Tab-separated table of C-alpha atoms in Angstrom:
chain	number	residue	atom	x	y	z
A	958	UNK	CA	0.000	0.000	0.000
A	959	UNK	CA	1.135	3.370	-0.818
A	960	UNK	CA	1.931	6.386	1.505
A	961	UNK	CA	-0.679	9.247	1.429
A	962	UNK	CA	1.399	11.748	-1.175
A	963	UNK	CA	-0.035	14.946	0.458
A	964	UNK	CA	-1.229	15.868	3.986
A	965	UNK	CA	-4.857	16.218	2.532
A	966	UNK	CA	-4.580	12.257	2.623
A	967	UNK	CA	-3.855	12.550	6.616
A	968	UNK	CA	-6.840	11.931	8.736
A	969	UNK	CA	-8.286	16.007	9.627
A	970	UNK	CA	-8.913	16.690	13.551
A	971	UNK	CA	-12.331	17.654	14.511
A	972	UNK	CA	-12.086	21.862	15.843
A	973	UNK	CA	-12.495	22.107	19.362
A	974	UNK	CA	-15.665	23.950	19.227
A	975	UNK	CA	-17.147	20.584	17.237
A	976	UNK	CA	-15.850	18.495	20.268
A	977	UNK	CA	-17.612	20.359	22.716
A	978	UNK	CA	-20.809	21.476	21.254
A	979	UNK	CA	-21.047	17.508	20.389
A	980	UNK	CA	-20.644	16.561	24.338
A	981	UNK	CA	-22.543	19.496	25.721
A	982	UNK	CA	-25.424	18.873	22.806
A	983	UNK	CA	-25.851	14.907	23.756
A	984	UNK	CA	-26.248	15.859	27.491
A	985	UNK	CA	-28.567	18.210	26.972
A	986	UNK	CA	-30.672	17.058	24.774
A	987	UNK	CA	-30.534	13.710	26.566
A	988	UNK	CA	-31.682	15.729	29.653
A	989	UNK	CA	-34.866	17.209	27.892
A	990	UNK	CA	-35.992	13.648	26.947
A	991	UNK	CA	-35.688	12.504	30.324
A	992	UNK	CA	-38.401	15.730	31.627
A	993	UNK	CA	-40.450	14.912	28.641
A	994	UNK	CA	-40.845	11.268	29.805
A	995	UNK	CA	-41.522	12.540	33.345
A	996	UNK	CA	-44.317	14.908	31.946
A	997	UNK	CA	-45.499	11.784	30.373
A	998	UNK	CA	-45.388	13.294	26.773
A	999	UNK	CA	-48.366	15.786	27.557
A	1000	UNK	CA	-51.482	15.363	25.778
A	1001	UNK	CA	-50.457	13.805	22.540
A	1002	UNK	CA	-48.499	10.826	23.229
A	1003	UNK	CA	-47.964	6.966	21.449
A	1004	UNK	CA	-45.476	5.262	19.166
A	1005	UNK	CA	-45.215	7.664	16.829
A	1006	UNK	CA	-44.902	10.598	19.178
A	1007	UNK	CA	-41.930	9.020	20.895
A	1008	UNK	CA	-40.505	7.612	17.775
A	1009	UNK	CA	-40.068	11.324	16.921
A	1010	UNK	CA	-38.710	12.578	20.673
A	1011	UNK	CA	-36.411	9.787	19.957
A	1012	UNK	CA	-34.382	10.999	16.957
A	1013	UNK	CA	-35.012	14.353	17.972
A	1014	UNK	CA	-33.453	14.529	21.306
A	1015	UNK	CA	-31.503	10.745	21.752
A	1016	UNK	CA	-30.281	10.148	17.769
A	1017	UNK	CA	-29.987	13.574	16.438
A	1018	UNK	CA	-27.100	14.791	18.344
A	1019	UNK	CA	-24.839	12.023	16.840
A	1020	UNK	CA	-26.113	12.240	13.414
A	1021	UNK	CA	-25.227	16.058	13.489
A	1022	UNK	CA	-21.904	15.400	15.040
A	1023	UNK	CA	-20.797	12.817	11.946
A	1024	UNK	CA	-22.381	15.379	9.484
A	1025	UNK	CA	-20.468	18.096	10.587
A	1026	UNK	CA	-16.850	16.751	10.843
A	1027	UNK	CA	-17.032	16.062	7.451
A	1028	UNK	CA	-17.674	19.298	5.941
A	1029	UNK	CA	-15.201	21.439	4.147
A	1030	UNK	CA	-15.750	23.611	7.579
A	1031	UNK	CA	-16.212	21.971	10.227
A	1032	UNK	CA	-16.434	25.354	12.633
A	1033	UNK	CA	-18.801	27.003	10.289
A	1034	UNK	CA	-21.775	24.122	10.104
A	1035	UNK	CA	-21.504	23.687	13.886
A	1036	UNK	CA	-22.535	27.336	14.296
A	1037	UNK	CA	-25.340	26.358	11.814
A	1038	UNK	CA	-26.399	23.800	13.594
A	1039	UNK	CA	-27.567	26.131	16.762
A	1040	UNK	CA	-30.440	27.091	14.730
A	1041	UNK	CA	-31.172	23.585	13.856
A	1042	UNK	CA	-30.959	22.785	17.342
A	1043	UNK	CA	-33.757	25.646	18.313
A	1044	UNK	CA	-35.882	24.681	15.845
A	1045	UNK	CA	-36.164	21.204	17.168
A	1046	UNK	CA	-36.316	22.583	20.525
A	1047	UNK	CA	-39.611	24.606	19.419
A	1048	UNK	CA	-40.987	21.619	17.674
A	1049	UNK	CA	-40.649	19.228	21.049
A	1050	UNK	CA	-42.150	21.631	23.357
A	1051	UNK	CA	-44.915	22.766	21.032
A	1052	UNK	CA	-45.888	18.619	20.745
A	1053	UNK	CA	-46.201	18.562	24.723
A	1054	UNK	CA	-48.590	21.692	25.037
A	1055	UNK	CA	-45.614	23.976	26.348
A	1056	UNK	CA	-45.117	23.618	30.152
A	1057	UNK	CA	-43.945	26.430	31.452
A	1058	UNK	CA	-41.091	24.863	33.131
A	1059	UNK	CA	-39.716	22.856	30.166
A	1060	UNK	CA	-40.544	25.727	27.565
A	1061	UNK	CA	-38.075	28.000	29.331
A	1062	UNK	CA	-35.252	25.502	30.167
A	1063	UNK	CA	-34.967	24.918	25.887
A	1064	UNK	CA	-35.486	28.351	25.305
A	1065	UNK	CA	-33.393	29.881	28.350
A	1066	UNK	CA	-30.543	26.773	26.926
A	1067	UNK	CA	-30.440	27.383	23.077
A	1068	UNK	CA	-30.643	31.162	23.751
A	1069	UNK	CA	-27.524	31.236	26.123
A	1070	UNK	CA	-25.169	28.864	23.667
A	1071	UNK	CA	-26.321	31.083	20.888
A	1072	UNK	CA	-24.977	33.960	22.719
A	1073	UNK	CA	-21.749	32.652	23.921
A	1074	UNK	CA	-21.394	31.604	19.856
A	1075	UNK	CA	-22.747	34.020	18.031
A	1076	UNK	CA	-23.688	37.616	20.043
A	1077	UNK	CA	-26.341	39.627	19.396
A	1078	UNK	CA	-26.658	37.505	15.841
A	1079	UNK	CA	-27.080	34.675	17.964
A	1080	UNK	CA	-29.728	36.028	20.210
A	1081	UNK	CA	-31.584	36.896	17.190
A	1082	UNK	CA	-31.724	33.608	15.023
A	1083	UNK	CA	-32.725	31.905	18.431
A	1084	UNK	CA	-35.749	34.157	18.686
A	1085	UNK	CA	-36.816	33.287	15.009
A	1086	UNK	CA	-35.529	29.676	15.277
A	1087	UNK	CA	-37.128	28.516	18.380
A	1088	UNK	CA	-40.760	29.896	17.954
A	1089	UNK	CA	-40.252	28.513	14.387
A	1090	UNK	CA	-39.902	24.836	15.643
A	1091	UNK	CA	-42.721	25.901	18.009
A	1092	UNK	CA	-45.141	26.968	14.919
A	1093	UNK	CA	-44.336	23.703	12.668
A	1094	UNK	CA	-44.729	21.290	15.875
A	1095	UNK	CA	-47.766	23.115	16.428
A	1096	UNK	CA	-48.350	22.449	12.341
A	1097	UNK	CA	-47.902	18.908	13.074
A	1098	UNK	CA	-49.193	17.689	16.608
A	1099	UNK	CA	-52.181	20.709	16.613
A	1100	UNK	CA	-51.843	23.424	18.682
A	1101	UNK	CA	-52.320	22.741	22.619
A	1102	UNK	CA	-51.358	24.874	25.745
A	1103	UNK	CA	-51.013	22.964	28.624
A	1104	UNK	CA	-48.234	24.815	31.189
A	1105	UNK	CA	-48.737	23.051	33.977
A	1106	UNK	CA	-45.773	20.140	35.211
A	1107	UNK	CA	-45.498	18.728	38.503
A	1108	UNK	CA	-43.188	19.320	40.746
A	1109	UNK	CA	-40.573	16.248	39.579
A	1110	UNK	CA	-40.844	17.455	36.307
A	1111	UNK	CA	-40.077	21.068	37.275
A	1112	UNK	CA	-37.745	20.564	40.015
A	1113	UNK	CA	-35.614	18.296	37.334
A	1114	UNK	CA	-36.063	21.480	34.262
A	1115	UNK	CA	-34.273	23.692	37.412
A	1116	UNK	CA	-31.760	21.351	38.052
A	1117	UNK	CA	-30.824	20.587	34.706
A	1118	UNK	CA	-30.762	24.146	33.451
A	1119	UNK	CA	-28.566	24.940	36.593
A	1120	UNK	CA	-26.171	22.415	35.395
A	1121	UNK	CA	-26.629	23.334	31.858
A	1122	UNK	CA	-25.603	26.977	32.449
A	1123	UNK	CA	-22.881	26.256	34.551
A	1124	UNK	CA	-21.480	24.123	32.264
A	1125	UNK	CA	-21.482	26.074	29.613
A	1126	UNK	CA	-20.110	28.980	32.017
A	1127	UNK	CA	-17.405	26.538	33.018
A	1128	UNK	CA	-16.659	26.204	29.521
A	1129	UNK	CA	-16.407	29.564	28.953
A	1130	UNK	CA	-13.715	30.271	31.537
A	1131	UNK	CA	-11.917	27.552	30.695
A	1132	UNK	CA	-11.553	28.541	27.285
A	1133	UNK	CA	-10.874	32.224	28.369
A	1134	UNK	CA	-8.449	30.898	30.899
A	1135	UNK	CA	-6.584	29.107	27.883
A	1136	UNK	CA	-6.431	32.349	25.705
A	1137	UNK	CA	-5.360	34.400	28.265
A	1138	UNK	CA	-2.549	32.305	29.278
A	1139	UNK	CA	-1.787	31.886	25.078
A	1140	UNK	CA	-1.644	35.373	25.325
A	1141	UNK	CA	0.379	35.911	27.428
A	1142	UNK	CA	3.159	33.134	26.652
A	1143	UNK	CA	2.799	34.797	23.153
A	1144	UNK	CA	3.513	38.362	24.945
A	1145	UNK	CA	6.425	37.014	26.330
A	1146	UNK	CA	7.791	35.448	23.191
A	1147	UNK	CA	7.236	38.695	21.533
A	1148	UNK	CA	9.304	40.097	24.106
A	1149	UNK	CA	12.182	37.641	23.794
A	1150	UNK	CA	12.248	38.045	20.142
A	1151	UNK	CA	11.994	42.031	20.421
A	1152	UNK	CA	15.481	41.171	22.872
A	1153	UNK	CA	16.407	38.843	20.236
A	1154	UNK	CA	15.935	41.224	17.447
A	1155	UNK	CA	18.079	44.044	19.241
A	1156	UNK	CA	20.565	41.798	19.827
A	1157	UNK	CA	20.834	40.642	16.321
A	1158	UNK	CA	20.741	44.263	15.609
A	1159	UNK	CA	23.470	44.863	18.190
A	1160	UNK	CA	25.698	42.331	16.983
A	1161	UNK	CA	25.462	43.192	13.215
A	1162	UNK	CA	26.522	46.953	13.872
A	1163	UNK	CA	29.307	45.433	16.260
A	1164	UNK	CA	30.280	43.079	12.827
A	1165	UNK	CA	29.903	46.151	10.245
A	1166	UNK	CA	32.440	48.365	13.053
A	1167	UNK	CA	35.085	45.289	13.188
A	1168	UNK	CA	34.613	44.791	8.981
A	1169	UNK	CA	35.109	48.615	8.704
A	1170	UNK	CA	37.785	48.602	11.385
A	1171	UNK	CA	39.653	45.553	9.215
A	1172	UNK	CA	39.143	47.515	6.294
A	1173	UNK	CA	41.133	50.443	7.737
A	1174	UNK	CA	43.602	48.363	9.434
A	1175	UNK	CA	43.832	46.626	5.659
A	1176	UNK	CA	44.402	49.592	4.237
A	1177	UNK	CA	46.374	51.297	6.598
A	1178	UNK	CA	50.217	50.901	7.985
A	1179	UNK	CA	50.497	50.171	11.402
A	1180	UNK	CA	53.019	52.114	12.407
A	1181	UNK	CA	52.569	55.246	10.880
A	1182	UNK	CA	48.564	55.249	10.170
A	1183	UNK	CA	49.281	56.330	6.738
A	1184	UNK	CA	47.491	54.126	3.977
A	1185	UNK	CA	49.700	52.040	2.571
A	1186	UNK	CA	50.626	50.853	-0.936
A	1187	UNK	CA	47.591	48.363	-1.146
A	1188	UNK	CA	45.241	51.102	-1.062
A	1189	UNK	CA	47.309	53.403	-3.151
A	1190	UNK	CA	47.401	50.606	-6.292
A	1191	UNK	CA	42.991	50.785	-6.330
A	1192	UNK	CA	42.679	54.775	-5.188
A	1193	UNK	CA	45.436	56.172	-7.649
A	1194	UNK	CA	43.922	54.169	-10.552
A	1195	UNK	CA	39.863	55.795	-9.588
A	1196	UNK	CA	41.835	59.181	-9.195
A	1197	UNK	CA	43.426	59.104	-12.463
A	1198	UNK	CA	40.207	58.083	-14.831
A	1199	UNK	CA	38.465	60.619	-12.810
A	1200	UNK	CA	41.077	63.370	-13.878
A	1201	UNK	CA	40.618	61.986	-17.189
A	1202	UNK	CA	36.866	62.462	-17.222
A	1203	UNK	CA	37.128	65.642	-15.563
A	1204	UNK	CA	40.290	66.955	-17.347
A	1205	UNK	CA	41.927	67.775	-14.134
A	1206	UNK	CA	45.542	67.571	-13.642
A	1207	UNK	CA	47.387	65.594	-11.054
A	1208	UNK	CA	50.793	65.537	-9.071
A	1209	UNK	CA	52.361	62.584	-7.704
A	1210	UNK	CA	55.018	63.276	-5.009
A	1211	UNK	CA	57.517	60.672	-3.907
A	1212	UNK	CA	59.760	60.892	-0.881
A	1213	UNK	CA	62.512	59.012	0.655
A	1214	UNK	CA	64.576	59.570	3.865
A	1215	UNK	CA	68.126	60.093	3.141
A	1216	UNK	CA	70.602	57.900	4.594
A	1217	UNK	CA	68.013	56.708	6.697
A	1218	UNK	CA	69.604	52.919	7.119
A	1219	UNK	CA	72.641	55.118	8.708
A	1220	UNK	CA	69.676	56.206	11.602
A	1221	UNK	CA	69.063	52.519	12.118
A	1222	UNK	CA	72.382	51.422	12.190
A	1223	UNK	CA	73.529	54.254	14.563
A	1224	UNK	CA	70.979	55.026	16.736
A	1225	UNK	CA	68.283	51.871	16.315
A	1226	UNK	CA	65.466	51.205	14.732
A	1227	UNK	CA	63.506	52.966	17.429
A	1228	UNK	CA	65.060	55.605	16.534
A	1229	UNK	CA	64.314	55.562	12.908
A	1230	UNK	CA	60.700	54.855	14.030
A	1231	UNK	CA	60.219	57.913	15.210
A	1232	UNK	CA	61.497	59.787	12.628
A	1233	UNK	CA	59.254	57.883	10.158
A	1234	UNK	CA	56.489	58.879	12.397
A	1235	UNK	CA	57.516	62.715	12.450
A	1236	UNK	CA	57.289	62.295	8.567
A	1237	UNK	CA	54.107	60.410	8.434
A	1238	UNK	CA	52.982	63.199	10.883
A	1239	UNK	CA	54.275	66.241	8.515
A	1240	UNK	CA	52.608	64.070	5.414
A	1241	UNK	CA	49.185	64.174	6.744
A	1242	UNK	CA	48.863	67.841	8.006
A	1243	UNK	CA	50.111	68.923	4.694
A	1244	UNK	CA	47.539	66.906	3.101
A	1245	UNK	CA	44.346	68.310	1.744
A	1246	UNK	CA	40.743	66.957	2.151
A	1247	UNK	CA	41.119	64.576	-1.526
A	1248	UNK	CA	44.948	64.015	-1.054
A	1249	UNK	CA	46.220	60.585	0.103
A	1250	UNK	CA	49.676	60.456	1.784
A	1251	UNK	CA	50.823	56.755	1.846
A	1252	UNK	CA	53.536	54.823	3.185
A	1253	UNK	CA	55.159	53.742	-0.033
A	1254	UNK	CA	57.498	50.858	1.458
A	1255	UNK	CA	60.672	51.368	3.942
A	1256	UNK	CA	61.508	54.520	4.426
A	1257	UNK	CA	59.520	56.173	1.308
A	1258	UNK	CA	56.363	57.871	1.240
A	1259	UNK	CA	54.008	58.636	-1.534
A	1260	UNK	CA	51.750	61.931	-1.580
A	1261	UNK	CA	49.092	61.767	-4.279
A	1262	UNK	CA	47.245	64.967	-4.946
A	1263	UNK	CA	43.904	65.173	-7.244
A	1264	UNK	CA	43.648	68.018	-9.433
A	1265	UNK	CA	46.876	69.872	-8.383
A	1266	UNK	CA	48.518	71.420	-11.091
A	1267	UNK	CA	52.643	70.923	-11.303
A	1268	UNK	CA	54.206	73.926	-10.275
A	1269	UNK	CA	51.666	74.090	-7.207
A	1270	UNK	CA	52.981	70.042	-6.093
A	1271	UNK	CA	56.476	71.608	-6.681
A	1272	UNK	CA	56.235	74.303	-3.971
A	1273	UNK	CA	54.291	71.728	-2.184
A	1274	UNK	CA	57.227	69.161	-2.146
A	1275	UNK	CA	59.688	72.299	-1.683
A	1276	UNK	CA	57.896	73.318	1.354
A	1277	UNK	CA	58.014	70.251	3.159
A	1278	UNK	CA	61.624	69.333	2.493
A	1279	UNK	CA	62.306	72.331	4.084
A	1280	UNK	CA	60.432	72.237	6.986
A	1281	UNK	CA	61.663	68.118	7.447
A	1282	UNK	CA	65.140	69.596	7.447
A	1283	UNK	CA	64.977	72.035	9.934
A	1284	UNK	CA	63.208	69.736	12.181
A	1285	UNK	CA	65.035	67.975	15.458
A	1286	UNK	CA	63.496	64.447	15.709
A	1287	UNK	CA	64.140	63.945	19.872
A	1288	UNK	CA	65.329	60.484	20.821
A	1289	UNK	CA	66.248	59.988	24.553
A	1290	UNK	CA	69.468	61.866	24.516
A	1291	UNK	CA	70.375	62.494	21.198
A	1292	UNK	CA	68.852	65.529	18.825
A	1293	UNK	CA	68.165	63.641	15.229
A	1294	UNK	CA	68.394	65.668	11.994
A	1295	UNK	CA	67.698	64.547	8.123
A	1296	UNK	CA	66.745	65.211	4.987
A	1297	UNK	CA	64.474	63.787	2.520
A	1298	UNK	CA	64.872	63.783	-1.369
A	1299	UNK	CA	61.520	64.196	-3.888
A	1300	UNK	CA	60.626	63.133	-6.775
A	1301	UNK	CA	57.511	64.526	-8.615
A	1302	UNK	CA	55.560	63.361	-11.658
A	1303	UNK	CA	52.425	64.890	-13.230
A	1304	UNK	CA	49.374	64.192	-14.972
A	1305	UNK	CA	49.913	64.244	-18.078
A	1306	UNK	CA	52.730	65.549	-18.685
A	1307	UNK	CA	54.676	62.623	-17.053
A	1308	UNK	CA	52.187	59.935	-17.932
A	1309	UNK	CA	48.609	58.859	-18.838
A	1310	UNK	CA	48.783	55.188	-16.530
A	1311	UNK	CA	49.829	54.438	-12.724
A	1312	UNK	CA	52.796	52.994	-13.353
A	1313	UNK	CA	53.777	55.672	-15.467
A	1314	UNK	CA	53.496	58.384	-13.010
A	1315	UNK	CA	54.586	55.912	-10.373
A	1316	UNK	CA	57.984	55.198	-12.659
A	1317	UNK	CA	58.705	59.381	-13.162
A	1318	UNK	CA	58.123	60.125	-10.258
A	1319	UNK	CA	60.601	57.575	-8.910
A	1320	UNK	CA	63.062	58.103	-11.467
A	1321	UNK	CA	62.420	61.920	-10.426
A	1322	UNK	CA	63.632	60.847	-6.719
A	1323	UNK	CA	66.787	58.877	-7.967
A	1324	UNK	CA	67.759	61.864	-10.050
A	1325	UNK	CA	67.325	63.721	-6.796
A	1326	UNK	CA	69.794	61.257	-4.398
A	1327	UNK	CA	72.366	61.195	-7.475
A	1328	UNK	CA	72.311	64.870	-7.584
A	1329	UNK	CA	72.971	65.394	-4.037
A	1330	UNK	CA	69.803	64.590	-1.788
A	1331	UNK	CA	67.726	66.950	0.222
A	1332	UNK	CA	66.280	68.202	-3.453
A	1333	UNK	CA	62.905	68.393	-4.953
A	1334	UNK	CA	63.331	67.136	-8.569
A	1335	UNK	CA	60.210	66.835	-11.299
């Protein structure tokens, strides 16, 4: 035998409200039978009297039940079935001459589980339903009044309505109890997943700081804080086609510590350190709000400056090799003095590509260390 291929094939579960109008239907009617046959059936009575108080109050309730669960909606024919359920009411009362006592039990009955179900709807279908049933027993049986019972009979319609009511009160808190405390576990789930949710909000900026703060630390040298010659090989190449679009110039200035490894070897490389660091310093508060000073490898730096037009990158470069010469770079006890030589290339005068500019500028600085050092040369 096969497996069932969708969940259609899986046996459906009756709704609760099916379940329980089923159980409280059964007793009830079951209960009006019972004052019925303690009236004695009232003035029209025999087998086929009984016959019908048989499948109306004792057979009914199960044939409704199996009906029902098999509808597309199961919820929606139950609440249907109320105003079958005063109608029959109506029609059983009406064929016993309506005693008081019995009358208002089924009415005071259907009318309250209408209610609970339905509301003011409810309250109205029982009102049309019930004297309905009344009108077509009457139809059927002939029309009789007869409202007296004795005192079994009405001592048994108080007792069963009393139990009636307070079952279906019972009911009713139970199944407020049950929503209540669904609502609030669901309250507190929506709180934990509110806590969740800021969390997971939380921890994604904390990701996006550390992925920025790798980016910089990528992109950056450690020492100096200067970007280094990664991020120089993807910004000089955007900088350059947007000169091109633009028809902007710009100035490429290249800079290397003179006989720096004589620092190192002399004093340390603590020493030389800090006078990298005085450098990088001097780099970036000469540097503009679109230039980018790098750390170009060793003891050479790279300053590259959008739209600046040559001669202005020349006084630029002029400027600071002064100023890096007349400064004293302080290590413990010693006063520290050096020089730097520049190179300078230009767009486009010196090149149309990176490594062009890159290679004139560079040949620029040799031309500058064979000539003498502490120079500018373009």
């Amino acid at each position: 035998m096969s497996e069932p291929d969708s969940a259609a094939d899986a046996p459906r579960k009756v709704p609760w409200l099916v379940r329980m109008h089923y159980r409280m239907r059964t007793v009830a009617f079951a209960m009006m039978f019972g004052v019925i046959a303690l009236h004695g059936g009232g003035p029209v009575s025999g087998p086929g009297f009984w016959t019908l108080m048989v499948l109306l109050f004792l057979v009914y309730p199960h044939i409704q039940y199996l009906r029902t669960r098999r509808l597309p909606d199961p919820t929606a024919g139950e609440l249907r079935n109320l105003r079958t359920d005063s109608v029959f009411l109506g029609m059983g009362v009406a064929t016993i001459g309506f005693p008081v006592w019995i009358t208002f039990s089924g009415l005071l009955g259907t009318l309250s589980n209408n209610t609970a179900n339905k509301g003011w709807t409810g309250i109205a279908e029982t009102l049309v339903a019930f004297p309905g049933g009344a009108l077509l027993g009457s139809l059927i049986w002939g029309f009789r009044f007869e409202p007296e019972t004795d005192w079994v009979t009405t001592l048994c319609c108080i007792v069963g309505l009393t139990l009636y009511l307070t079952a279906l009160g019972q009911v009713a808190f139970s199944r407020i109890l049950r929503l209540r405390l669904t609502r609030e576990a669901l309250q507190v789930r929506e709180r934990e997943l509110m806590e969740a949710n800021d969390a997971l909000h939380r921890n994604l900026r904390e990701i996006d700081e550390l992925q920025e703060q790798l980016r910089e630390q990528a992109n950056r040298d450690p020492l100096t804080g200067l970007y280094n010659r990664r991020y120089l090989d993807s910004t000089l190449e955007r900088e350059l086609a947007r000169c091109k679009r633009g028809g902007t110039p710009l100035a490429l200035i290249l800079i290397d510590i003179d006989h720096f490894k004589q620092v190192n070897d002399t004093y340390g490389h603590q020493a030389g350190d800090e006078v990298l660091l005085r450098l990088a310093a001097m780099l970036a508060s000469m540097a503009r709000a679109g230039d980018v000073a790098c750390r170009y490898g060793g003891e050479e730096f790279l300053l590259l400056m959008p739209t600046m037009p040559l001669a202005s990158a020349r006084e630029r470069a002029e400027a600071l090799r002064a100023a890096f010469a007349d400064m004293e770079v302080s290590f413990g006890a010693f006063k520290l003095r050096t020089t730097v030589s520049v190179g300078i290339a230009a767009y486009p005068g010196h090149g149309i590509s990176a490594d062009e500019l890159i290679r004139n500028a560079d040949t620029a600085l040799y031309r500058a260390k064979n000539l003498g050092r502490n120079r500018v040369e373009v």
